[in-house]
PDB file of C-alpha atoms in Angstrom:
ATOM      1  CA  MET A   1     -11.784  -0.563  13.470  1.00 33.00           C
ATOM      2  CA  THR A   2     -10.488   2.215  15.573  1.00 36.00           C
ATOM      3  CA  GLN A   3     -11.426   5.870  14.937  1.00 35.00           C
ATOM      4  CA  ALA A   4      -7.910   6.761  13.930  1.00 37.00           C
ATOM      5  CA  SER A   5      -7.888   4.012  11.304  1.00 36.00           C
ATOM      6  CA  THR A   6     -10.909   5.338   9.569  1.00 37.00           C
ATOM      7  CA  GLN A   7      -9.108   8.534   8.620  1.00 38.00           C
ATOM      8  CA  ASN A   8      -7.605   6.923   5.413  1.00 38.00           C
ATOM      9  CA  VAL A   9     -10.486   4.695   4.641  1.00 38.00           C
ATOM     10  CA  ASP A  10     -12.093   6.928   1.965  1.00 46.00           C
ATOM     11  CA  GLN A  11      -8.762   7.808   0.272  1.00 48.00           C
ATOM     12  CA  PHE A  12     -10.483   7.834  -3.015  1.00 50.00           C
ATOM     13  CA  ASP A  13     -13.641   9.899  -3.410  1.00 52.00           C
ATOM     14  CA  LEU A  14     -15.361   7.728  -5.993  1.00 50.00           C
ATOM     15  CA  GLN A  15     -18.671   9.548  -5.408  1.00 50.00           C
ATOM     16  CA  GLN A  16     -17.567  12.693  -7.107  1.00 49.00           C
ATOM     17  CA  ASP A  17     -18.647  13.565 -10.726  1.00 52.00           C
ATOM     18  CA  ASN A  18     -17.293  11.630 -13.642  1.00 54.00           C
ATOM     19  CA  ASN A  19     -14.905  14.475 -14.606  1.00 69.00           C
ATOM     20  CA  THR A  20     -12.771  13.861 -11.444  1.00 89.00           C
ATOM     21  CA  ILE A  21      -9.303  12.462 -12.182  1.00 92.00           C
ATOM     22  CA  LEU A  22      -7.634  10.099  -9.668  1.00 93.00           C
ATOM     23  CA  GLN A  23      -3.796  10.288  -9.487  1.00 95.00           C
ATOM     24  CA  LEU A  24      -2.428   6.855  -8.505  1.00 95.00           C
ATOM     25  CA  VAL A  25       0.831   4.980  -8.032  1.00 96.00           C
ATOM     26  CA  SER A  26       0.539   1.528  -9.473  1.00 96.00           C
ATOM     27  CA  PHE A  27       2.495  -1.497  -8.491  1.00 97.00           C
ATOM     28  CA  ARG A  28       2.541  -5.347  -8.987  1.00 96.00           C
ATOM     29  CA  LEU A  29       2.211  -8.263  -6.790  1.00 94.00           C
ATOM     30  CA  GLY A  30       2.688 -11.203  -9.111  1.00 91.00           C
ATOM     31  CA  GLU A  31       0.473 -10.784 -12.134  1.00 91.00           C
ATOM     32  CA  GLU A  32      -1.977  -8.444 -10.376  1.00 90.00           C
ATOM     33  CA  GLU A  33      -1.660  -4.675 -10.532  1.00 94.00           C
ATOM     34  CA  PHE A  34      -2.699  -2.516  -7.584  1.00 94.00           C
ATOM     35  CA  ALA A  35      -2.768   1.244  -6.953  1.00 95.00           C
ATOM     36  CA  VAL A  36      -2.920   3.754  -4.150  1.00 94.00           C
ATOM     37  CA  ASP A  37      -3.653   7.329  -4.129  1.00 92.00           C
ATOM     38  CA  ILE A  38      -0.435   9.365  -4.945  1.00 94.00           C
ATOM     39  CA  LEU A  39      -1.183  11.798  -2.127  1.00 92.00           C
ATOM     40  CA  ILE A  40      -0.340   9.188   0.602  1.00 92.00           C
ATOM     41  CA  VAL A  41       2.883   8.105  -1.066  1.00 95.00           C
ATOM     42  CA  SER A  42       5.997   9.789   0.315  1.00 95.00           C
ATOM     43  CA  GLU A  43       8.534   8.101  -1.815  1.00 97.00           C
ATOM     44  CA  ILE A  44       9.534   4.835  -3.572  1.00 97.00           C
ATOM     45  CA  ILE A  45      12.891   3.267  -2.637  1.00 97.00           C
ATOM     46  CA  ARG A  46      14.952   0.328  -3.819  1.00 97.00           C
ATOM     47  CA  LEU A  47      14.942  -2.591  -1.547  1.00 96.00           C
ATOM     48  CA  VAL A  48      17.340  -2.142   1.454  1.00 96.00           C
ATOM     49  CA  GLN A  49      18.197  -4.509   4.327  1.00 95.00           C
ATOM     50  CA  ILE A  50      15.150  -5.133   6.432  1.00 97.00           C
ATOM     51  CA  THR A  51      15.806  -5.992  10.143  1.00 97.00           C
ATOM     52  CA  PRO A  52      13.278  -8.553  11.509  1.00 95.00           C
ATOM     53  CA  VAL A  53      11.184  -7.524  14.502  1.00 93.00           C
ATOM     54  CA  PRO A  54      10.600 -10.246  17.171  1.00 93.00           C
ATOM     55  CA  HIS A  55       6.956 -11.092  17.840  1.00 91.00           C
ATOM     56  CA  ALA A  56       5.670  -8.774  15.020  1.00 91.00           C
ATOM     57  CA  PRO A  57       2.548  -9.930  13.125  1.00 91.00           C
ATOM     58  CA  HIS A  58       3.300 -12.328  10.201  1.00 90.00           C
ATOM     59  CA  PHE A  59       3.029  -9.647   7.584  1.00 92.00           C
ATOM     60  CA  ILE A  60       5.562  -7.248   9.065  1.00 94.00           C
ATOM     61  CA  GLU A  61       8.807  -7.850   7.270  1.00 96.00           C
ATOM     62  CA  GLY A  62      10.716  -5.834   9.852  1.00 96.00           C
ATOM     63  CA  VAL A  63      12.073  -2.308  10.067  1.00 97.00           C
ATOM     64  CA  ILE A  64      14.438  -0.222   7.874  1.00 97.00           C
ATOM     65  CA  ASN A  65      16.523   2.899   8.594  1.00 96.00           C
ATOM     66  CA  LEU A  66      15.617   5.588   6.111  1.00 96.00           C
ATOM     67  CA  ARG A  67      17.793   8.631   6.561  1.00 94.00           C
ATOM     68  CA  GLY A  68      17.837   8.232  10.271  1.00 94.00           C
ATOM     69  CA  ARG A  69      14.138   7.289  10.678  1.00 94.00           C
ATOM     70  CA  VAL A  70      13.160   3.732  11.611  1.00 95.00           C
ATOM     71  CA  LEU A  71      10.114   2.571   9.559  1.00 95.00           C
ATOM     72  CA  PRO A  72       8.118  -0.638   9.749  1.00 95.00           C
ATOM     73  CA  VAL A  73       7.877  -2.530   6.501  1.00 96.00           C
ATOM     74  CA  VAL A  74       4.725  -4.388   5.615  1.00 94.00           C
ATOM     75  CA  GLY A  75       5.006  -7.380   3.191  1.00 95.00           C
ATOM     76  CA  LEU A  76       1.871  -6.912   1.044  1.00 93.00           C
ATOM     77  CA  ARG A  77       2.162 -10.429  -0.238  1.00 93.00           C
ATOM     78  CA  LYS A  78       2.106 -11.741   3.199  1.00 92.00           C
ATOM     79  CA  ARG A  79      -0.734  -9.420   4.168  1.00 88.00           C
ATOM     80  CA  PHE A  80      -2.806 -10.760   1.234  1.00 84.00           C
ATOM     81  CA  HIS A  81      -1.819 -14.339   1.918  1.00 86.00           C
ATOM     82  CA  MET A  82      -0.148 -14.574  -1.481  1.00 89.00           C
ATOM     83  CA  PRO A  83       2.786 -17.004  -1.935  1.00 93.00           C
ATOM     84  CA  GLU A  84       6.244 -15.629  -1.322  1.00 93.00           C
ATOM     85  CA  VAL A  85       8.574 -15.062  -4.303  1.00 95.00           C
ATOM     86  CA  GLU A  86      12.230 -14.265  -4.576  1.00 95.00           C
ATOM     87  CA  ARG A  87      13.082 -10.614  -4.337  1.00 95.00           C
ATOM     88  CA  THR A  88      14.579  -9.111  -7.542  1.00 96.00           C
ATOM     89  CA  ASP A  89      16.143  -5.909  -8.636  1.00 96.00           C
ATOM     90  CA  GLN A  90      12.500  -4.674  -9.400  1.00 97.00           C
ATOM     91  CA  THR A  91      11.412  -5.220  -5.737  1.00 97.00           C
ATOM     92  CA  ARG A  92      10.601  -1.798  -4.142  1.00 98.00           C
ATOM     93  CA  ILE A  93       9.415  -0.307  -0.963  1.00 98.00           C
ATOM     94  CA  ILE A  94       6.696   2.234  -1.350  1.00 97.00           C
ATOM     95  CA  VAL A  95       6.901   4.612   1.692  1.00 97.00           C
ATOM     96  CA  MET A  96       3.391   6.015   2.624  1.00 94.00           C
ATOM     97  CA  MET A  97       1.951   8.071   5.365  1.00 87.00           C
ATOM     98  CA  TRP A  98      -0.480   5.994   7.302  1.00 78.00           C
ATOM     99  CA  GLU A  99      -2.142   7.169  10.538  1.00 78.00           C
ATOM    100  CA  ASN A 100       0.436   9.918  10.886  1.00 83.00           C
ATOM    101  CA  GLN A 101       3.267   7.465  10.666  1.00 87.00           C
ATOM    102  CA  LEU A 102       5.521   6.597   7.699  1.00 92.00           C
ATOM    103  CA  VAL A 103       5.256   2.932   6.751  1.00 94.00           C
ATOM    104  CA  GLY A 104       7.078   1.009   4.025  1.00 96.00           C
ATOM    105  CA  PHE A 105       5.116  -1.472   1.860  1.00 96.00           C
ATOM    106  CA  LEU A 106       7.121  -4.219   0.055  1.00 97.00           C
ATOM    107  CA  VAL A 107       5.917  -4.855  -3.461  1.00 97.00           C
ATOM    108  CA  ASP A 108       7.250  -6.943  -6.447  1.00 97.00           C
ATOM    109  CA  SER A 109       7.623  -3.829  -8.605  1.00 97.00           C
ATOM    110  CA  VAL A 110       6.391  -0.274  -9.133  1.00 97.00           C
ATOM    111  CA  SER A 111       4.618   0.162 -12.516  1.00 92.00           C
ATOM    112  CA  GLU A 112       3.881   3.883 -13.052  1.00 93.00           C
ATOM    113  CA  VAL A 113       1.987   7.021 -11.953  1.00 95.00           C
ATOM    114  CA  LEU A 114      -1.484   7.067 -13.604  1.00 94.00           C
ATOM    115  CA  ARG A 115      -4.229   9.575 -13.926  1.00 94.00           C
ATOM    116  CA  ILE A 116      -7.604   7.952 -14.461  1.00 93.00           C
ATOM    117  CA  PRO A 117     -11.085   9.305 -14.410  1.00 92.00           C
ATOM    118  CA  THR A 118     -13.412   8.158 -11.628  1.00 91.00           C
ATOM    119  CA  SER A 119     -15.917   7.128 -14.297  1.00 91.00           C
ATOM    120  CA  THR A 120     -13.611   4.176 -15.100  1.00 92.00           C
ATOM    121  CA  VAL A 121     -13.716   2.862 -11.576  1.00 92.00           C
ATOM    122  CA  GLU A 122     -16.276   0.302 -10.417  1.00 88.00           C
ATOM    123  CA  LYS A 123     -17.140  -0.953  -6.977  1.00 83.00           C
ATOM    124  CA  ALA A 124     -15.077  -4.067  -6.061  1.00 75.00           C
ATOM    125  CA  PRO A 125     -16.534  -7.475  -6.553  1.00 70.00           C
ATOM    126  CA  PRO A 126     -16.398  -9.593  -3.251  1.00 66.00           C
ATOM    127  CA  VAL A 127     -13.032 -11.110  -4.074  1.00 60.00           C
ATOM    128  CA  VAL A 128     -10.311  -9.882  -6.614  1.00 58.00           C
ATOM    129  CA  ALA A 129      -7.053 -11.660  -7.018  1.00 53.00           C
ATOM    130  CA  GLY A 130      -7.581 -13.534  -3.819  1.00 56.00           C
ATOM    131  CA  VAL A 131      -7.692 -10.164  -1.932  1.00 60.00           C
ATOM    132  CA  GLY A 132     -10.895  -9.644   0.080  1.00 63.00           C
ATOM    133  CA  ALA A 133     -13.240  -6.800  -0.770  1.00 64.00           C
ATOM    134  CA  GLU A 134     -12.610  -5.024   2.577  1.00 68.00           C
ATOM    135  CA  TYR A 135      -9.121  -4.175   1.239  1.00 75.00           C
ATOM    136  CA  ILE A 136     -10.379  -2.958  -2.149  1.00 83.00           C
ATOM    137  CA  GLU A 137     -11.796   0.547  -2.807  1.00 85.00           C
ATOM    138  CA  GLY A 138     -12.671  -0.256  -6.447  1.00 88.00           C
ATOM    139  CA  VAL A 139     -11.494  -1.656  -9.747  1.00 90.00           C
ATOM    140  CA  GLY A 140     -10.176   0.781 -12.442  1.00 92.00           C
ATOM    141  CA  LYS A 141     -10.813  -0.323 -15.963  1.00 89.00           C
ATOM    142  CA  LEU A 142      -7.967   0.851 -18.219  1.00 89.00           C
ATOM    143  CA  GLU A 143      -7.743  -0.043 -22.009  1.00 86.00           C
ATOM    144  CA  ASP A 144      -5.973  -3.456 -21.691  1.00 86.00           C
ATOM    145  CA  ARG A 145      -5.999  -4.206 -17.952  1.00 89.00           C
ATOM    146  CA  LEU A 146      -7.710  -3.844 -14.597  1.00 89.00           C
ATOM    147  CA  LEU A 147      -6.227  -1.920 -11.675  1.00 92.00           C
ATOM    148  CA  ILE A 148      -7.184  -2.757  -8.157  1.00 90.00           C
ATOM    149  CA  LEU A 149      -7.450   0.328  -6.019  1.00 92.00           C
ATOM    150  CA  LEU A 150      -6.458  -0.559  -2.437  1.00 89.00           C
ATOM    151  CA  ASN A 151      -8.227   0.837   0.636  1.00 83.00           C
ATOM    152  CA  MET A 152      -5.326   1.406   2.894  1.00 79.00           C
ATOM    153  CA  GLY A 153      -7.479   2.144   5.947  1.00 74.00           C
ATOM    154  CA  TYR A 154      -8.449  -1.453   6.159  1.00 71.00           C
ATOM    155  CA  LEU A 155      -5.013  -3.155   5.655  1.00 68.00           C
ATOM    156  CA  PHE A 156      -4.298  -3.465   9.478  1.00 59.00           C
ATOM    157  CA  ALA A 157      -4.980  -1.861  12.798  1.00 53.00           C
ATOM    158  CA  SER A 158      -2.351   0.612  14.031  1.00 49.00           C
ATOM    159  CA  SER A 159      -1.730  -1.751  17.025  1.00 49.00           C
ATOM    160  CA  GLU A 160      -0.299  -4.283  14.575  1.00 54.00           C
ATOM    161  CA  LEU A 161       2.679  -2.090  13.555  1.00 56.00           C
ATOM    162  CA  PRO A 162       5.851  -2.087  15.567  1.00 56.00           C
ATOM    163  CA  ASP A 163       6.224   1.057  17.639  1.00 58.00           C
ATOM    164  CA  THR A 164       8.934   2.944  15.997  1.00 52.00           C
ATOM    165  CA  ASN A 165       8.169   6.316  17.514  1.00 54.00           C
ATOM    166  CA  ASN A 166      10.662   5.926  20.335  1.00 49.00           C
ATOM    167  CA  ALA A 167      13.273   4.659  17.959  1.00 45.00           C
ATOM    168  CA  ASN A 168      12.764   7.831  15.865  1.00 45.00           C
ATOM    169  CA  GLN A 169      13.228  10.178  18.790  1.00 39.00           C
ATOM    170  CA  VAL A 170      16.712   8.751  19.629  1.00 35.00           C
ATOM    171  CA  GLN A 171      19.053  10.443  17.289  1.00 34.00           C
TER     172      GLN A 171
END
């Protein structure tokens, strides 16, 4: 892993005292519910047309134009080797800051913004929902469900993203 990609590895400080509250954005991929730290989420948008990028890694859906900025869009289903499903009116793109670049993440739906105490989060087992432990920071135990906290620093190397910096400079 590159030094730059380790910047976001510890997005959740689970070692803090049990009174610490995590603020999360939760979303679904199939029946599983995942979450990321709200501080890295820039915005959540409805599905827009995604333009494919030739020779991009299999999990890159393509790029979108978001108010004049070209952003790569990562298909989290593809990244986690989950079966593809038809996109619906609930499909969303979560725009996050990752390694000083805005990146869109395609998800089945966005659930809610949650505040949970770190005391309800446990270390991830080796595999959860078919997602390897390297992608998981922990599992939050809510009253009636489990929430998989993603470790965005391990999702991909920055070299796997299409270079959109030059495209963003041309206005």
